[in-house]
Amino acid sequence: MAITLVNPSGLPKIDAYRHVSIASGSKLVFIAGQVAWDAEGATVGEGDLAAQVEQCYVNIGTALAEAGASFDDVAKLTVYVVDWTPGKMPLLLEGISRAAARLGTAPVPPATLLGVAALDIPDHLVEIEATAVLD
């Protein structure tokens, strides 16, 4: 496997992600930011952050599969949330948990969470991009 995820001693243990991703592969896969669109381009979960997070992860899973990869190969995620406040964390974690159950995996690579003013269209509450490494 090209990716090893680590929570070093001396850093807090975070259940939602690991602090470090050690990559040793030679094929890089960059997934464009995914929003809560279904295959037909309709927004899933209007006004529902958890549902939109779930759909973003499902879309990333679809894109990874096209590249012959899975969440086990993801080295880094970047999550953009509209009008982020810490009070939205339970909804974000709920969406990740639902996606993990749906995908049969625990997507816990290092992640950066950024609050943003807006995304491509007003209905989108979250966008997530991924970088994967394959042997």
Coordinates of N, CA and C in Angstrom, one line a residue:
M1 N 0.8 -1.2 0.0 CA 0.0 0.0 0.0 C 0.9 1.2 0.0
A2 N 0.5 2.2 -0.8 CA 1.4 3.4 -0.9 C 1.2 4.5 0.2
I3 N 0.1 4.3 1.0 CA -0.2 5.3 2.0 C -0.2 4.7 3.4
T4 N 0.5 5.3 4.3 CA 0.4 4.9 5.7 C 0.0 6.2 6.5
L5 N -1.1 6.0 7.2 CA -1.7 7.1 8.0 C -1.3 7.0 9.5
V6 N -0.8 8.1 10.1 CA -0.2 8.1 11.4 C -0.8 9.2 12.2
N7 N -1.0 9.0 13.5 CA -1.2 10.0 14.5 C 0.0 10.0 15.4
P8 N 1.0 10.9 15.2 CA 2.2 10.8 16.0 C 1.9 11.1 17.5
S9 N 2.7 10.5 18.4 CA 2.6 10.8 19.8 C 3.1 12.3 19.9
G10 N 2.5 13.0 20.8 CA 2.7 14.4 20.9 C 1.7 15.3 20.2
L11 N 0.9 14.7 19.4 CA -0.2 15.4 18.8 C -1.5 14.8 19.3
P12 N -2.6 15.5 19.4 CA -3.9 15.0 19.9 C -4.4 13.9 18.9
K13 N -5.0 12.9 19.5 CA -5.7 11.8 18.6 C -7.0 12.4 18.2
I14 N -7.2 12.5 16.8 CA -8.4 13.0 16.3 C -9.1 11.8 15.5
D15 N -10.3 11.5 15.9 CA -11.0 10.3 15.3 C -11.3 10.5 13.8
A16 N -11.6 11.8 13.4 CA -12.1 12.1 12.1 C -11.0 12.0 11.0
Y17 N -9.7 12.1 11.4 CA -8.6 12.1 10.5 C -7.3 11.7 11.2
R18 N -6.3 11.5 10.4 CA -4.9 11.3 10.9 C -4.1 12.5 10.6
H19 N -3.1 12.8 11.4 CA -2.3 14.0 11.2 C -1.3 13.9 10.1
V20 N -0.8 12.7 9.8 CA 0.2 12.5 8.9 C -0.1 11.4 7.9
S21 N 0.2 11.6 6.6 CA 0.1 10.6 5.6 C 1.5 10.4 5.0
I22 N 2.0 9.2 5.0 CA 3.3 8.9 4.4 C 3.0 8.2 3.1
A23 N 3.4 8.8 2.0 CA 3.2 8.3 0.7 C 4.5 7.7 0.1
S24 N 4.4 6.5 -0.5 CA 5.6 6.0 -1.1 C 5.3 5.5 -2.6
G25 N 4.2 5.8 -3.1 CA 3.8 5.4 -4.5 C 4.4 6.4 -5.5
S26 N 4.1 6.0 -6.8 CA 4.7 6.8 -7.9 C 3.6 7.4 -8.8
K27 N 2.3 7.1 -8.6 CA 1.3 7.6 -9.4 C 0.4 8.5 -8.5
L28 N 0.3 9.8 -8.9 CA -0.5 10.7 -8.1 C -1.8 10.9 -8.8
V29 N -2.9 11.0 -8.0 CA -4.2 11.2 -8.5 C -4.8 12.4 -7.8
F30 N -5.2 13.5 -8.5 CA -5.7 14.7 -8.0 C -7.2 14.7 -8.4
I31 N -8.1 14.7 -7.3 CA -9.5 14.8 -7.6 C -10.0 16.2 -7.4
A32 N -10.6 16.8 -8.4 CA -11.1 18.2 -8.3 C -12.1 18.2 -7.2
G33 N -12.3 19.4 -6.6 CA -13.3 19.6 -5.5 C -14.6 19.0 -6.0
Q34 N -15.2 18.2 -5.1 CA -16.5 17.5 -5.4 C -17.6 18.2 -4.6
V35 N -18.7 18.5 -5.2 CA -19.8 19.1 -4.5 C -20.9 18.1 -4.5
A36 N -22.1 18.4 -3.9 CA -23.1 17.5 -3.7 C -24.0 17.3 -5.0
W37 N -23.4 17.0 -6.1 CA -24.2 16.7 -7.3 C -24.3 15.2 -7.4
D38 N -25.5 14.8 -7.9 CA -25.6 13.3 -8.3 C -25.1 13.2 -9.8
A39 N -25.2 12.0 -10.3 CA -24.7 11.7 -11.6 C -25.3 12.6 -12.7
E40 N -26.5 13.1 -12.5 CA -27.2 13.9 -13.5 C -27.0 15.4 -13.3
G41 N -26.2 15.8 -12.2 CA -25.9 17.2 -12.0 C -26.9 17.9 -11.1
A42 N -27.8 17.1 -10.5 CA -28.8 17.7 -9.5 C -28.1 17.7 -8.1
T43 N -28.4 18.8 -7.4 CA -27.9 18.9 -6.0 C -28.6 18.0 -5.1
V44 N -27.8 17.2 -4.3 CA -28.3 16.3 -3.3 C -28.3 17.1 -2.0
G45 N -29.4 16.9 -1.2 CA -29.5 17.5 0.1 C -29.4 19.0 0.3
E46 N -30.3 19.7 -0.5 CA -30.3 21.1 -0.4 C -30.6 21.5 1.0
G47 N -29.7 22.4 1.6 CA -29.9 22.9 2.9 C -29.4 21.9 4.0
D48 N -28.9 20.8 3.7 CA -28.6 19.7 4.6 C -27.1 19.4 4.5
L49 N -26.3 20.0 5.4 CA -24.8 19.8 5.4 C -24.4 18.4 5.4
A50 N -25.0 17.6 6.3 CA -24.6 16.2 6.5 C -24.8 15.4 5.1
A51 N -26.0 15.6 4.5 CA -26.3 14.9 3.3 C -25.3 15.4 2.2
Q52 N -24.9 16.7 2.1 CA -24.0 17.1 1.1 C -22.6 16.6 1.3
V53 N -22.2 16.5 2.6 CA -20.9 15.9 2.9 C -20.8 14.5 2.4
E54 N -21.9 13.7 2.8 CA -22.0 12.3 2.3 C -21.9 12.2 0.8
Q55 N -22.6 13.1 0.1 CA -22.5 13.0 -1.4 C -21.2 13.4 -1.9
C56 N -20.5 14.3 -1.3 CA -19.2 14.7 -1.7 C -18.2 13.5 -1.6
Y57 N -18.3 12.8 -0.5 CA -17.4 11.6 -0.3 C -17.8 10.5 -1.3
V58 N -19.0 10.3 -1.5 CA -19.4 9.3 -2.5 C -18.9 9.7 -3.9
N59 N -19.0 11.0 -4.2 CA -18.4 11.4 -5.5 C -16.9 11.2 -5.6
I60 N -16.2 11.5 -4.5 CA -14.8 11.2 -4.4 C -14.5 9.7 -4.6
G61 N -15.3 8.9 -4.0 CA -15.1 7.5 -4.1 C -15.3 7.0 -5.6
T62 N -16.3 7.6 -6.3 CA -16.5 7.3 -7.7 C -15.3 7.7 -8.5
A63 N -14.8 8.9 -8.3 CA -13.6 9.4 -9.0 C -12.4 8.6 -8.7
L64 N -12.2 8.2 -7.5 CA -11.0 7.3 -7.1 C -11.1 6.0 -7.8
A65 N -12.3 5.4 -7.9 CA -12.5 4.1 -8.6 C -12.1 4.2 -10.0
E66 N -12.4 5.3 -10.7 CA -12.1 5.5 -12.1 C -10.5 5.5 -12.3
A67 N -9.8 5.9 -11.2 CA -8.4 5.9 -11.3 C -7.7 4.6 -10.8
G68 N -8.6 3.7 -10.4 CA -8.1 2.4 -9.9 C -7.7 2.6 -8.4
A69 N -8.3 3.5 -7.7 CA -7.9 3.8 -6.3 C -9.1 3.7 -5.4
S70 N -8.9 3.9 -4.1 CA -9.9 3.9 -3.1 C -9.5 4.9 -2.0
F71 N -10.3 5.0 -1.0 CA -10.0 5.9 0.1 C -8.7 5.5 0.8
D72 N -8.4 4.2 0.7 CA -7.1 3.7 1.3 C -5.9 4.4 0.6
D73 N -6.1 4.9 -0.6 CA -5.0 5.5 -1.3 C -4.9 7.1 -1.2
V74 N -5.9 7.6 -0.4 CA -6.0 9.1 -0.3 C -4.9 9.6 0.7
A75 N -4.1 10.5 0.3 CA -3.1 11.1 1.1 C -3.5 12.4 1.8
K76 N -4.5 13.1 1.2 CA -4.9 14.4 1.8 C -6.3 14.8 1.2
L77 N -7.1 15.3 2.1 CA -8.4 15.9 1.8 C -8.4 17.4 2.1
T78 N -9.1 18.2 1.4 CA -9.3 19.6 1.7 C -10.8 19.8 1.7
V79 N -11.4 20.3 2.8 CA -12.8 20.5 2.9 C -13.1 22.0 3.0
Y80 N -14.0 22.4 2.1 CA -14.4 23.8 2.1 C -15.9 23.9 2.6
V81 N -16.2 24.6 3.6 CA -17.6 24.7 4.1 C -18.0 26.1 4.1
V82 N -19.2 26.4 3.5 CA -19.7 27.7 3.5 C -20.2 28.2 4.9
D83 N -19.8 29.4 5.3 CA -20.2 30.0 6.5 C -19.9 29.1 7.7
W84 N -18.7 28.5 7.7 CA -18.3 27.6 8.8 C -18.3 28.2 10.2
T85 N -18.9 27.4 11.1 CA -18.8 27.7 12.5 C -18.6 26.4 13.2
P86 N -17.9 26.4 14.4 CA -17.7 25.1 15.1 C -19.0 24.3 15.4
G87 N -20.1 25.0 15.5 CA -21.4 24.4 15.7 C -21.8 23.4 14.6
K88 N -21.2 23.6 13.4 CA -21.5 22.7 12.3 C -20.7 21.4 12.3
M89 N -19.7 21.2 13.2 CA -18.9 20.0 13.3 C -19.7 18.7 13.4
P90 N -20.8 18.7 14.2 CA -21.6 17.4 14.3 C -22.2 17.0 13.0
L91 N -22.6 18.0 12.2 CA -23.2 17.7 10.9 C -22.1 17.2 9.9
L92 N -20.9 17.8 10.0 CA -19.8 17.4 9.1 C -19.5 15.9 9.5
L93 N -19.3 15.7 10.8 CA -19.0 14.3 11.2 C -20.1 13.3 10.9
E94 N -21.3 13.7 11.0 CA -22.4 12.8 10.6 C -22.3 12.4 9.1
G95 N -22.1 13.4 8.3 CA -22.0 13.2 6.8 C -20.8 12.2 6.5
I96 N -19.7 12.4 7.2 CA -18.5 11.6 7.0 C -18.9 10.1 7.5
S97 N -19.5 10.0 8.6 CA -19.9 8.7 9.1 C -20.9 8.0 8.2
R98 N -21.8 8.7 7.7 CA -22.8 8.1 6.7 C -22.1 7.7 5.4
A99 N -21.2 8.5 5.0 CA -20.4 8.2 3.7 C -19.5 6.9 4.0
A100 N -18.9 6.9 5.2 CA -18.1 5.7 5.5 C -18.9 4.4 5.5
A101 N -20.1 4.5 6.1 CA -20.9 3.3 6.1 C -21.4 2.9 4.7
R102 N -21.7 3.9 3.9 CA -22.2 3.7 2.5 C -21.0 3.1 1.6
L103 N -19.8 3.6 1.8 CA -18.7 3.2 1.0 C -17.9 2.0 1.6
G104 N -18.3 1.6 2.8 CA -17.6 0.5 3.4 C -16.1 0.8 3.8
T105 N -15.8 2.0 4.1 CA -14.5 2.4 4.5 C -14.5 3.5 5.5
A106 N -13.3 3.7 6.1 CA -13.2 4.8 7.1 C -12.3 5.9 6.4
P107 N -12.8 6.9 5.8 CA -12.0 7.9 5.1 C -11.3 8.9 6.1
V108 N -10.1 8.5 6.6 CA -9.5 9.3 7.7 C -8.1 9.9 7.3
P109 N -7.8 10.2 6.1 CA -6.5 10.8 5.8 C -6.4 12.2 6.4
P110 N -5.2 12.7 6.4 CA -5.1 14.1 6.9 C -6.0 15.0 6.1
A111 N -6.6 16.0 6.8 CA -7.6 16.9 6.2 C -7.4 18.3 6.7
T112 N -7.7 19.2 5.8 CA -7.7 20.6 6.2 C -9.2 21.1 6.0
L113 N -9.7 21.8 6.9 CA -11.1 22.3 6.9 C -11.0 23.8 6.8
L114 N -11.6 24.4 5.8 CA -11.6 25.8 5.6 C -13.0 26.4 5.5
G115 N -13.3 27.5 6.2 CA -14.6 28.1 6.0 C -14.5 29.1 4.9
V116 N -15.5 29.1 4.0 CA -15.5 30.0 2.9 C -16.8 30.8 2.8
A117 N -16.8 31.9 2.1 CA -18.0 32.7 2.0 C -19.0 32.1 1.1
A118 N -18.6 31.4 0.0 CA -19.5 30.9 -1.0 C -18.8 29.9 -1.9
L119 N -19.6 29.0 -2.5 CA -19.0 28.1 -3.5 C -19.6 28.4 -4.9
D120 N -19.6 27.4 -5.8 CA -20.0 27.7 -7.2 C -21.5 28.1 -7.3
I121 N -22.3 27.5 -6.6 CA -23.8 27.9 -6.6 C -24.3 28.0 -5.2
P122 N -25.3 28.8 -4.9 CA -25.8 29.0 -3.5 C -26.2 27.7 -2.8
D123 N -26.7 26.7 -3.6 CA -27.2 25.5 -3.0 C -26.1 24.6 -2.4
H124 N -24.9 24.8 -2.8 CA -23.8 24.0 -2.3 C -23.2 24.5 -1.0
L125 N -23.2 23.7 0.0 CA -22.7 24.0 1.3 C -21.3 23.6 1.6
V126 N -20.8 22.6 0.8 CA -19.5 22.0 1.0 C -18.9 21.6 -0.3
E127 N -17.6 21.6 -0.3 CA -16.8 21.1 -1.5 C -15.6 20.4 -0.9
I128 N -15.2 19.2 -1.4 CA -14.1 18.4 -0.9 C -13.3 18.0 -2.1
E129 N -11.9 18.2 -1.9 CA -11.0 17.7 -2.9 C -10.0 16.7 -2.3
A130 N -9.5 15.9 -3.1 CA -8.6 14.8 -2.6 C -7.4 14.6 -3.5
T131 N -6.3 14.1 -2.8 CA -5.1 13.7 -3.5 C -4.8 12.3 -3.1
A132 N -4.6 11.4 -4.0 CA -4.3 10.0 -3.7 C -2.9 9.7 -4.3
V133 N -2.3 8.6 -3.8 CA -1.1 8.1 -4.3 C -1.2 6.6 -4.4
L134 N -0.8 6.1 -5.6 CA -0.8 4.7 -5.9 C 0.6 4.2 -6.1
D135 N 0.8 2.9 -5.9 CA 2.1 2.3 -6.2 C 2.4 2.3 -7.7

